[in-house]
JSON list of C-alpha atoms in Angstrom, two decimals:
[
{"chain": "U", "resi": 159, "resn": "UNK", "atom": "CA", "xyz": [101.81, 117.20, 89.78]},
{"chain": "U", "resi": 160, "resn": "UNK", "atom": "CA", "xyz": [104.47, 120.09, 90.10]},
{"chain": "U", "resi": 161, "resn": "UNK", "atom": "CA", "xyz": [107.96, 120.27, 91.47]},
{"chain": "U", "resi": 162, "resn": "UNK", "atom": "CA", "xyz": [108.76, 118.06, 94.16]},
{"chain": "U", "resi": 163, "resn": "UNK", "atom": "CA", "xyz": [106.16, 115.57, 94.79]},
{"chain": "U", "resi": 164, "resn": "UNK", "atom": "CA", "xyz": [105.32, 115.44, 98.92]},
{"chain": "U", "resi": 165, "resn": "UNK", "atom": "CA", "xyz": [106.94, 112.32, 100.61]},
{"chain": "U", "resi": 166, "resn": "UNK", "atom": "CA", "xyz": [104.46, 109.57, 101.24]},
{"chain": "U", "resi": 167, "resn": "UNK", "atom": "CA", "xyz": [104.62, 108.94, 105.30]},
{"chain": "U", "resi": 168, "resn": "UNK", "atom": "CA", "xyz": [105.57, 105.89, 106.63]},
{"chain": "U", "resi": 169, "resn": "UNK", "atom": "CA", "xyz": [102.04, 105.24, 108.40]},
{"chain": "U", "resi": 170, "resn": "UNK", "atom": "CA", "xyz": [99.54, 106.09, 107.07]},
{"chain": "U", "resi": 171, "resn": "UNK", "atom": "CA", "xyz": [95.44, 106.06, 108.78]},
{"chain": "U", "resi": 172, "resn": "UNK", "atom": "CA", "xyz": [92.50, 107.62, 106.88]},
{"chain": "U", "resi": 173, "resn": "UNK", "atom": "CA", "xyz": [89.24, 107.83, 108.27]},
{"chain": "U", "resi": 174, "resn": "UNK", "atom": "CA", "xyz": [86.13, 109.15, 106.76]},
{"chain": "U", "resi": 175, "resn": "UNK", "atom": "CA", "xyz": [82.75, 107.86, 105.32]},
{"chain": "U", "resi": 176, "resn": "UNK", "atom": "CA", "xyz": [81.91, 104.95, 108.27]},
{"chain": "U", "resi": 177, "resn": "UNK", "atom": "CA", "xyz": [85.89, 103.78, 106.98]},
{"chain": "U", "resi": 178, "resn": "UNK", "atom": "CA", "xyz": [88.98, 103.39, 108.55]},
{"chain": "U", "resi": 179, "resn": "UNK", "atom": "CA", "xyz": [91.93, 102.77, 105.96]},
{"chain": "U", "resi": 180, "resn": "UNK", "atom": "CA", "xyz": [94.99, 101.59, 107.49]},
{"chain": "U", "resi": 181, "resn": "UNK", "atom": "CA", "xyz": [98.02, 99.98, 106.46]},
{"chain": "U", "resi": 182, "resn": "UNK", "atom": "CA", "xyz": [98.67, 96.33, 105.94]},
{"chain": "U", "resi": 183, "resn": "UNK", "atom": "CA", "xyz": [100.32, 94.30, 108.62]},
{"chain": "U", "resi": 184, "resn": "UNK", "atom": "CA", "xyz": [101.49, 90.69, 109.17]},
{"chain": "U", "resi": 185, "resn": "UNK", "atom": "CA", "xyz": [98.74, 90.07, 111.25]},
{"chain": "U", "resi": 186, "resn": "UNK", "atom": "CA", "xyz": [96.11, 90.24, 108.10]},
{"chain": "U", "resi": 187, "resn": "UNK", "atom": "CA", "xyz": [98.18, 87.91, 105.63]},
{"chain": "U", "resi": 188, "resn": "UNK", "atom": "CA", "xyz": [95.93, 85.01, 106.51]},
{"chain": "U", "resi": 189, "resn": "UNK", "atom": "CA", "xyz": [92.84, 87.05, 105.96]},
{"chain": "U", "resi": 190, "resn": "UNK", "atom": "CA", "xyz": [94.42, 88.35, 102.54]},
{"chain": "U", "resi": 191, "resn": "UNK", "atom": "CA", "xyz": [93.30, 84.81, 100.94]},
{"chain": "U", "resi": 192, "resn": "UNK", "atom": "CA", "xyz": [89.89, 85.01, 101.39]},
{"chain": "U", "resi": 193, "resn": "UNK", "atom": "CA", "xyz": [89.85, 89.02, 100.01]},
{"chain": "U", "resi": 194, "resn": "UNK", "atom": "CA", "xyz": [92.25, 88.27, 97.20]},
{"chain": "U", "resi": 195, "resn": "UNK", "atom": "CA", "xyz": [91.68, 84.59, 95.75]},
{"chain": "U", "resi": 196, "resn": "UNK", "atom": "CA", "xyz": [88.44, 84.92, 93.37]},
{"chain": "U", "resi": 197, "resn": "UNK", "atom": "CA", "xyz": [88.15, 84.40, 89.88]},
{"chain": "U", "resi": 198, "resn": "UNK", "atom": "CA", "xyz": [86.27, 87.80, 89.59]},
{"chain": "U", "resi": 199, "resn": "UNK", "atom": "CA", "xyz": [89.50, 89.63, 91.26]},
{"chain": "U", "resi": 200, "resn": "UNK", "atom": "CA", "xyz": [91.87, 87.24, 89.14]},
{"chain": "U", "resi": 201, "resn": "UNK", "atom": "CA", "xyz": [89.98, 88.47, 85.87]},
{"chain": "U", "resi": 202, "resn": "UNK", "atom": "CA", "xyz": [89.48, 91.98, 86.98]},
{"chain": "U", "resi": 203, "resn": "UNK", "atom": "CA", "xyz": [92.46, 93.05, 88.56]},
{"chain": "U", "resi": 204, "resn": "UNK", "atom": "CA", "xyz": [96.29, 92.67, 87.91]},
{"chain": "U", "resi": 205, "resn": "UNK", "atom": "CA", "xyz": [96.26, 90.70, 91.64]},
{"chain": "U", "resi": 206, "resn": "UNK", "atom": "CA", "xyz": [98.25, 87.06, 91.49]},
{"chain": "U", "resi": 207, "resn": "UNK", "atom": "CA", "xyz": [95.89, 84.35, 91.22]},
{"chain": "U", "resi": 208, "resn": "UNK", "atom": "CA", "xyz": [96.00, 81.74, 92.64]},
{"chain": "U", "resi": 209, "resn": "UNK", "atom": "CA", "xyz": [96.36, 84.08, 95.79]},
{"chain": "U", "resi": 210, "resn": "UNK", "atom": "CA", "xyz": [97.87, 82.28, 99.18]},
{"chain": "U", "resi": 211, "resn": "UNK", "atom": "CA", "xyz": [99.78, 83.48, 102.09]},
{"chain": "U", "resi": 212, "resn": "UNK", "atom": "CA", "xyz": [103.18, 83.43, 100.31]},
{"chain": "U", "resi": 213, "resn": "UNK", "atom": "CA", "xyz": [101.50, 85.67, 97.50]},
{"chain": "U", "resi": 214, "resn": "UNK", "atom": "CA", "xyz": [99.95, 87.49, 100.39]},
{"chain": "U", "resi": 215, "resn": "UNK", "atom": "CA", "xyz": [103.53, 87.77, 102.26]},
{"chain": "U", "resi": 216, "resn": "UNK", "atom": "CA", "xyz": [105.51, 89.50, 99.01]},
{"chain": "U", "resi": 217, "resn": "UNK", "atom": "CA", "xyz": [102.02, 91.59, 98.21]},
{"chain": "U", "resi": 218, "resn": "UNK", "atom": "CA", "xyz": [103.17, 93.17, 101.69]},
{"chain": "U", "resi": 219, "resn": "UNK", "atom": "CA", "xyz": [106.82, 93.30, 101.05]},
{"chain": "U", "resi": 220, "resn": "UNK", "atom": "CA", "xyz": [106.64, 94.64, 97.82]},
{"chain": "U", "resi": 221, "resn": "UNK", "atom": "CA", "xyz": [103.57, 97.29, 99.20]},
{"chain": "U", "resi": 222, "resn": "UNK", "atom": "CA", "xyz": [106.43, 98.65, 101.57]},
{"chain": "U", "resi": 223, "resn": "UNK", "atom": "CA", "xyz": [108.98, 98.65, 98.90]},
{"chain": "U", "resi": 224, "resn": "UNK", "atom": "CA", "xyz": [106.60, 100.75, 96.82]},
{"chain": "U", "resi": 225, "resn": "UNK", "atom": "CA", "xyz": [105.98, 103.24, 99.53]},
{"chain": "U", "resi": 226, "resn": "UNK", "atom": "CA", "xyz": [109.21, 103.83, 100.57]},
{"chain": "U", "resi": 227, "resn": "UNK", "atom": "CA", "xyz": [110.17, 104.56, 96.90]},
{"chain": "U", "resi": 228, "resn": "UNK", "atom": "CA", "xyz": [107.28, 107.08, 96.98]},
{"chain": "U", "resi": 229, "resn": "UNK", "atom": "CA", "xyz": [105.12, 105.67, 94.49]},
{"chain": "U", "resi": 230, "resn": "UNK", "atom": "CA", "xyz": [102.31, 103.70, 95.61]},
{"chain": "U", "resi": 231, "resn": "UNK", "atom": "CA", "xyz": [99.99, 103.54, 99.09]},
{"chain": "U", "resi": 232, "resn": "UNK", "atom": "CA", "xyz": [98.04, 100.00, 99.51]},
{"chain": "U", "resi": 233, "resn": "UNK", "atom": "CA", "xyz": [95.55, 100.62, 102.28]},
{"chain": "U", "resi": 234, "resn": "UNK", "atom": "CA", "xyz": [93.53, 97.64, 104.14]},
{"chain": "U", "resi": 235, "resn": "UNK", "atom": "CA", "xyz": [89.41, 98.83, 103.57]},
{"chain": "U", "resi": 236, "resn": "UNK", "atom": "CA", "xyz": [87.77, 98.50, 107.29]},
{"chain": "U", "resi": 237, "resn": "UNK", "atom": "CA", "xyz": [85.22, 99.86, 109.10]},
{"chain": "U", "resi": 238, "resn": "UNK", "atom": "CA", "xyz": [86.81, 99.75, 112.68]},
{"chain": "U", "resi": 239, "resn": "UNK", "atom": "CA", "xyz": [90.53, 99.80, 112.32]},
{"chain": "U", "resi": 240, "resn": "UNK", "atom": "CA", "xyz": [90.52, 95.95, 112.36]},
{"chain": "U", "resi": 241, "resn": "UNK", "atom": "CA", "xyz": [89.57, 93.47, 110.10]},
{"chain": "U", "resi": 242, "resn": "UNK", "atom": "CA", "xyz": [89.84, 93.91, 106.56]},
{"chain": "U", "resi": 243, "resn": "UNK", "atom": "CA", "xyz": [87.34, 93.95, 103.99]},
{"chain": "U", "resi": 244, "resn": "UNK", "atom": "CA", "xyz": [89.30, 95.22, 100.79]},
{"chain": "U", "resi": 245, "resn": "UNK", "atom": "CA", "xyz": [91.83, 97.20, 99.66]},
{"chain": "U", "resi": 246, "resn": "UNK", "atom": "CA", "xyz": [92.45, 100.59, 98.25]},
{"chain": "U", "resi": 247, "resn": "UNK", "atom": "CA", "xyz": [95.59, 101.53, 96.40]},
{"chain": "U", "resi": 248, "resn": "UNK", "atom": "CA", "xyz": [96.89, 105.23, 95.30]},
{"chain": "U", "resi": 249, "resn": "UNK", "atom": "CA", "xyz": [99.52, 105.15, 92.84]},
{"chain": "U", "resi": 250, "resn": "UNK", "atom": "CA", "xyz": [101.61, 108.62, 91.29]},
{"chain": "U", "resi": 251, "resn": "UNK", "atom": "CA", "xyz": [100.70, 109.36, 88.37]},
{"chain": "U", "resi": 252, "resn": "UNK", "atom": "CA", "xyz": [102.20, 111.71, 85.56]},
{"chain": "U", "resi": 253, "resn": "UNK", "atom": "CA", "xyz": [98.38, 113.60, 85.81]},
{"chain": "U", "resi": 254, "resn": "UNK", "atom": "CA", "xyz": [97.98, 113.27, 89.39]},
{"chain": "U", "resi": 255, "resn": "UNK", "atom": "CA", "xyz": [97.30, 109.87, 90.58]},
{"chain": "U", "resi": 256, "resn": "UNK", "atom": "CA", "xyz": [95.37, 106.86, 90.21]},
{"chain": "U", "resi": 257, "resn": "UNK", "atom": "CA", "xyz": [93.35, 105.13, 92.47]},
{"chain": "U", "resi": 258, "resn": "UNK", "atom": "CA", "xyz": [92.77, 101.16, 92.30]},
{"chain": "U", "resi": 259, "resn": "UNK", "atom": "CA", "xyz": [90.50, 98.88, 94.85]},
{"chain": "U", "resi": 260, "resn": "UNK", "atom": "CA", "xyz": [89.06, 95.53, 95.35]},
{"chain": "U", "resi": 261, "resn": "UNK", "atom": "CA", "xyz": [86.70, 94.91, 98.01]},
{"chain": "U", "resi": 262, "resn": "UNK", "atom": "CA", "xyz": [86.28, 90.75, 99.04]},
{"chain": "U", "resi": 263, "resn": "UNK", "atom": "CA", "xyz": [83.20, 88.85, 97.48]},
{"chain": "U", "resi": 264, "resn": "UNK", "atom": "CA", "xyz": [81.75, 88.37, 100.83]},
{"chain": "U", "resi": 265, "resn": "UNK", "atom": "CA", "xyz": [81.70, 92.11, 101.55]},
{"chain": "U", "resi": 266, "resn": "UNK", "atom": "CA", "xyz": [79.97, 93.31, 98.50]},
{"chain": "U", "resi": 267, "resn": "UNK", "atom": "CA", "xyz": [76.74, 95.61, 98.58]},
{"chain": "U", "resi": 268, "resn": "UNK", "atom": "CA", "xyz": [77.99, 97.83, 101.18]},
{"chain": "U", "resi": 269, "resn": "UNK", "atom": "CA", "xyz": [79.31, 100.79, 99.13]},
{"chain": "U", "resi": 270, "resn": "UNK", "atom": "CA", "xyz": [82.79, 100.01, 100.78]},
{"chain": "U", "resi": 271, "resn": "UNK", "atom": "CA", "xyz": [84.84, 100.40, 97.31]},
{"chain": "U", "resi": 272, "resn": "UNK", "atom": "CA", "xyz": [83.14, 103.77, 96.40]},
{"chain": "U", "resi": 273, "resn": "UNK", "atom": "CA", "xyz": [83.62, 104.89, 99.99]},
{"chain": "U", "resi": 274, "resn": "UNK", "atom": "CA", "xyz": [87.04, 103.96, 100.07]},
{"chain": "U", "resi": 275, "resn": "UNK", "atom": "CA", "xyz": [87.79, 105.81, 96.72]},
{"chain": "U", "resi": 276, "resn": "UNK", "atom": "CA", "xyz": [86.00, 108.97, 98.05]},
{"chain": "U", "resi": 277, "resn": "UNK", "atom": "CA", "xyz": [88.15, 109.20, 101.03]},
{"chain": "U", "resi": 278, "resn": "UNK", "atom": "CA", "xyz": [91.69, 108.19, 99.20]},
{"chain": "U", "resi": 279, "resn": "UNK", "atom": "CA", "xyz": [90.70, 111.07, 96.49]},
{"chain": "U", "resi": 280, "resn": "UNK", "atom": "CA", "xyz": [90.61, 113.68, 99.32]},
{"chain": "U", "resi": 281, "resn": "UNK", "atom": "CA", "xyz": [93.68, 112.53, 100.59]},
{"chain": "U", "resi": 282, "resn": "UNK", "atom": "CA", "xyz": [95.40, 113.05, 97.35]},
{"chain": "U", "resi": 283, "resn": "UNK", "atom": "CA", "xyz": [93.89, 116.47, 96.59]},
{"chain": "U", "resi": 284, "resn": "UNK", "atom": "CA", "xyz": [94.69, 117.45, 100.39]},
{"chain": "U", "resi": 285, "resn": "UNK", "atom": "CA", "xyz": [97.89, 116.08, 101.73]},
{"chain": "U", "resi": 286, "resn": "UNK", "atom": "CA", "xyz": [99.82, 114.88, 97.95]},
{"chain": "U", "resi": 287, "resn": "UNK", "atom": "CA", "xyz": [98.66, 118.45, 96.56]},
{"chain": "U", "resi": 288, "resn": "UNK", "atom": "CA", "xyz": [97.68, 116.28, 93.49]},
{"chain": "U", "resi": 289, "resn": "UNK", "atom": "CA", "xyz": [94.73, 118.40, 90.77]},
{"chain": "U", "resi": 290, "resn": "UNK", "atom": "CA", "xyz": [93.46, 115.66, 89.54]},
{"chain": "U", "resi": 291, "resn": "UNK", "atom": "CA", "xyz": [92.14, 111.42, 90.20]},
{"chain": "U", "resi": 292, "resn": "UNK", "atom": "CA", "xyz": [92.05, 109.09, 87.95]},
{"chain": "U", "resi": 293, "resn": "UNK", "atom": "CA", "xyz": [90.20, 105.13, 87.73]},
{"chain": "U", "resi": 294, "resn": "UNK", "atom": "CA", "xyz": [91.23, 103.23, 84.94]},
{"chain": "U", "resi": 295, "resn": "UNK", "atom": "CA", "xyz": [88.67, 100.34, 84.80]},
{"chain": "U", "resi": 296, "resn": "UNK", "atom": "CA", "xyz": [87.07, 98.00, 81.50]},
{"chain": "U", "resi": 297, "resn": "UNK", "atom": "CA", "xyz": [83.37, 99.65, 80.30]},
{"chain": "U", "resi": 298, "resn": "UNK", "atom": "CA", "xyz": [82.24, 95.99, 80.96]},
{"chain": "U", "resi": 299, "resn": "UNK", "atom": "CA", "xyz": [83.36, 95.93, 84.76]},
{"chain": "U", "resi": 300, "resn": "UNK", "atom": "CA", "xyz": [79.49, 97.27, 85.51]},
{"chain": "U", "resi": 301, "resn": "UNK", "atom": "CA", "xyz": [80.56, 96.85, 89.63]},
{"chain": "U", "resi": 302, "resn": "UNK", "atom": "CA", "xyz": [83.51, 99.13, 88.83]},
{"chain": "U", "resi": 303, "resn": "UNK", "atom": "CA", "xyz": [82.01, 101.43, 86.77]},
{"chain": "U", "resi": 304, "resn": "UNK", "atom": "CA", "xyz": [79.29, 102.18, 89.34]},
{"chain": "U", "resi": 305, "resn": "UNK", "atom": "CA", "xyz": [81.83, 102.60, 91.77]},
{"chain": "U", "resi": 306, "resn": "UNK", "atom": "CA", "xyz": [83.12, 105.44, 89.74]},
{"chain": "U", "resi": 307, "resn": "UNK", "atom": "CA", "xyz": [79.94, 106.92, 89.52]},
{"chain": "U", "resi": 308, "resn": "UNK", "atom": "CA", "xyz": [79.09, 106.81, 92.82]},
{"chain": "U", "resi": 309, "resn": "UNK", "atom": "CA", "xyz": [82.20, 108.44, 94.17]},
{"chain": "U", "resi": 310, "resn": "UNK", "atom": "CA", "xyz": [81.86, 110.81, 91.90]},
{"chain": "U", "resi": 311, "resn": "UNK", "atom": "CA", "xyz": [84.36, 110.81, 89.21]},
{"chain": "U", "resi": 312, "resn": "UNK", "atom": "CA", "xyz": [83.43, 111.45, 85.06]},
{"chain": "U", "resi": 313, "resn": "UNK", "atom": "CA", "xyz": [84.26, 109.49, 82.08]},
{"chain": "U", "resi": 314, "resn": "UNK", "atom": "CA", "xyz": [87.33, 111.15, 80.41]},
{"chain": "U", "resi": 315, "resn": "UNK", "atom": "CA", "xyz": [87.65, 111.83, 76.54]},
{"chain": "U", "resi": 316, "resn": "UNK", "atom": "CA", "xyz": [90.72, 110.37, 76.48]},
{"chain": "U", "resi": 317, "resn": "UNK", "atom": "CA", "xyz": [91.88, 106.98, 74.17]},
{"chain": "U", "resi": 318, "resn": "UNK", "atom": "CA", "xyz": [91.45, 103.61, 75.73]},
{"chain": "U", "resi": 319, "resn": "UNK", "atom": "CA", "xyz": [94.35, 101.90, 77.26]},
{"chain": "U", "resi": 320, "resn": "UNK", "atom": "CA", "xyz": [94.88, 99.54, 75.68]},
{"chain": "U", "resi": 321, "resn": "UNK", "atom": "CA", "xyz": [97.27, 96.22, 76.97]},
{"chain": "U", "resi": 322, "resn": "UNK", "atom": "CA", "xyz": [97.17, 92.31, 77.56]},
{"chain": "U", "resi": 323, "resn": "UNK", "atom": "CA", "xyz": [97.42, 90.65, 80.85]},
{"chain": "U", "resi": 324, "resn": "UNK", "atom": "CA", "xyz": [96.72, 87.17, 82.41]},
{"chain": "U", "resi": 325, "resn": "UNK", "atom": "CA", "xyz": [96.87, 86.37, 78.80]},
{"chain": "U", "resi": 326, "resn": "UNK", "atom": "CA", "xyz": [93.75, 88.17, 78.10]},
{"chain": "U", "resi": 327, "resn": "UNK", "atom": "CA", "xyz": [93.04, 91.89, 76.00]},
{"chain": "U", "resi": 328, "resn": "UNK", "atom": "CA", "xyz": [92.03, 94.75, 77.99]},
{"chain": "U", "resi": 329, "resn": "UNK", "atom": "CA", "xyz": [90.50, 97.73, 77.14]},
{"chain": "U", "resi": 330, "resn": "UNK", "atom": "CA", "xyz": [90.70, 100.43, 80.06]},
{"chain": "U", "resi": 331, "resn": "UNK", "atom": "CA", "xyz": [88.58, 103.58, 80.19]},
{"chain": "U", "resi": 332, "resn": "UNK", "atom": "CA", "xyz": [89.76, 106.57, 82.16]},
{"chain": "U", "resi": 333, "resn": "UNK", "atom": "CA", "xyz": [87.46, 108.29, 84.81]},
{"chain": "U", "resi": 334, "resn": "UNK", "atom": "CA", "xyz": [88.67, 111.47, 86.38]},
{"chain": "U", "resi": 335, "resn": "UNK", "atom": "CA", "xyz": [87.67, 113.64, 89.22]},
{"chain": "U", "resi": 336, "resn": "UNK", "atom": "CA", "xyz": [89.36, 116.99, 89.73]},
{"chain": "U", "resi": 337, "resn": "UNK", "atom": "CA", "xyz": [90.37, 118.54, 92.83]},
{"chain": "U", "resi": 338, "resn": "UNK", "atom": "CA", "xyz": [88.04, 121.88, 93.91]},
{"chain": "U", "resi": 339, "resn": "UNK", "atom": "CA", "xyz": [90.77, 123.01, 96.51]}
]
C-alpha cells in the first residue's frame, strides 16, 4: 500500500457470493464456542484453545481494539445476516493485506471459507485500494489450501515463514492474488 492507508469504518457489512459478513456482536459470544473450540482450529490457527465465552468476550474486545487502530477487520461468516458460521479476518499488511478464516466443523462442505475470502479480497482491492492479497497457510492444511485455490489465489515464490506456536513448528506458504482494478 501507498501513502495514507484508507480508515477502516466502524461498521462494516459485506455481501456477495450467497454471504453476508457482518461484524461481531455480544449477542454471538455464546455461539463463538461451538465455531472456535476444536482441536483442528486449535492446531491450525493461532485461535485460544480451550475457547469459552470469556475467550470469546476479549476475542471481541480486542477485534474492536484492532479496528479502531486500523489494522485488522474480524467479520462473522453468514448466509443471512444472522447466525454465524465462521469467521473471516483482513489484516494490513506491508504488501497489501492478508486474509485469515475459520469456518465451524459443523459447517464444513459448503464452500463458505473460499466464499468468504473471495468477497473480503474485493473489498480490499475496492474500498482499502490495496494491489495485492495474501493467505499464509501450512502445505499440509489440504482444507486450506483448497480454499486458496478455489478463491482463486496462486502459490507465491517467496521463502516459507517460518515460526513456532502452541509449542509446535510451522511452516507457512504464501498464496497471493493481485488486484485487476
Amino acid at each position: 500500500m501507498s501513502g495514507t492507508p484508507v480508515p477502516l469504518p466502524e461498521r462494516i457489512e459485506l455481501t456477495g457470493e450467497g454471504l453476508v459478513l457482518r461484524d461481531w456482536t455480544e449477542d454471538d459470544l455464546a455461539a463463538m464456542p461451538d465455531l472456535f473450540d476444536h482441536p483442528d482450529i486449535a492446531y491450525w490457527t493461532p485461535i485460544v484453545s480451550p475457547f469459552d465465552e470469556a475467550v470469546a468476550r476479549a476475542r471481541l474486545d480486542r477485534d474492536r481494539q484492532m479496528r479502531a487502530e486500523g489494522t485488522t477487520i474480524l467479520l462473522a461468516i453468514t448466509v443471512d445476516g444472522r447466525a454465524p458460521l465462521g469467521e473471516v479476518m483482513l489484516r494490513r499488511a506491508h504488501e497489501g493485506a492478508e486474509i485469515g478464516y475459520v469456518v465451524g466443523p459443523a459447517h464444513r462442505g459448503q464452500g463458505l471459507a473460499a466464499r468468504a475470502v473471495r468477497v473480503m479480497a474485493a473489498y480490499a482491492f475496492e474500498q482499502l485500494g490495496v494491489g495485492q492479497v495474501v493467505l499464509e497457510l501450512e502445505a499440509e492444511n489440504a482444507a486450506s489450501v483448497a480454499v486458496a485455490t478455489k478463491a482463486g489465489f496462486r502459490l507465491l515464490d517467496v521463502p516459507l515463514i517460518q515460526g513456532e506456536e502452541k509449542g509446535r513448528p510451522y511452516a507457512l506458504q504464501t498464496w497471493g492474488l493481485l488486484s485487476t482494478l
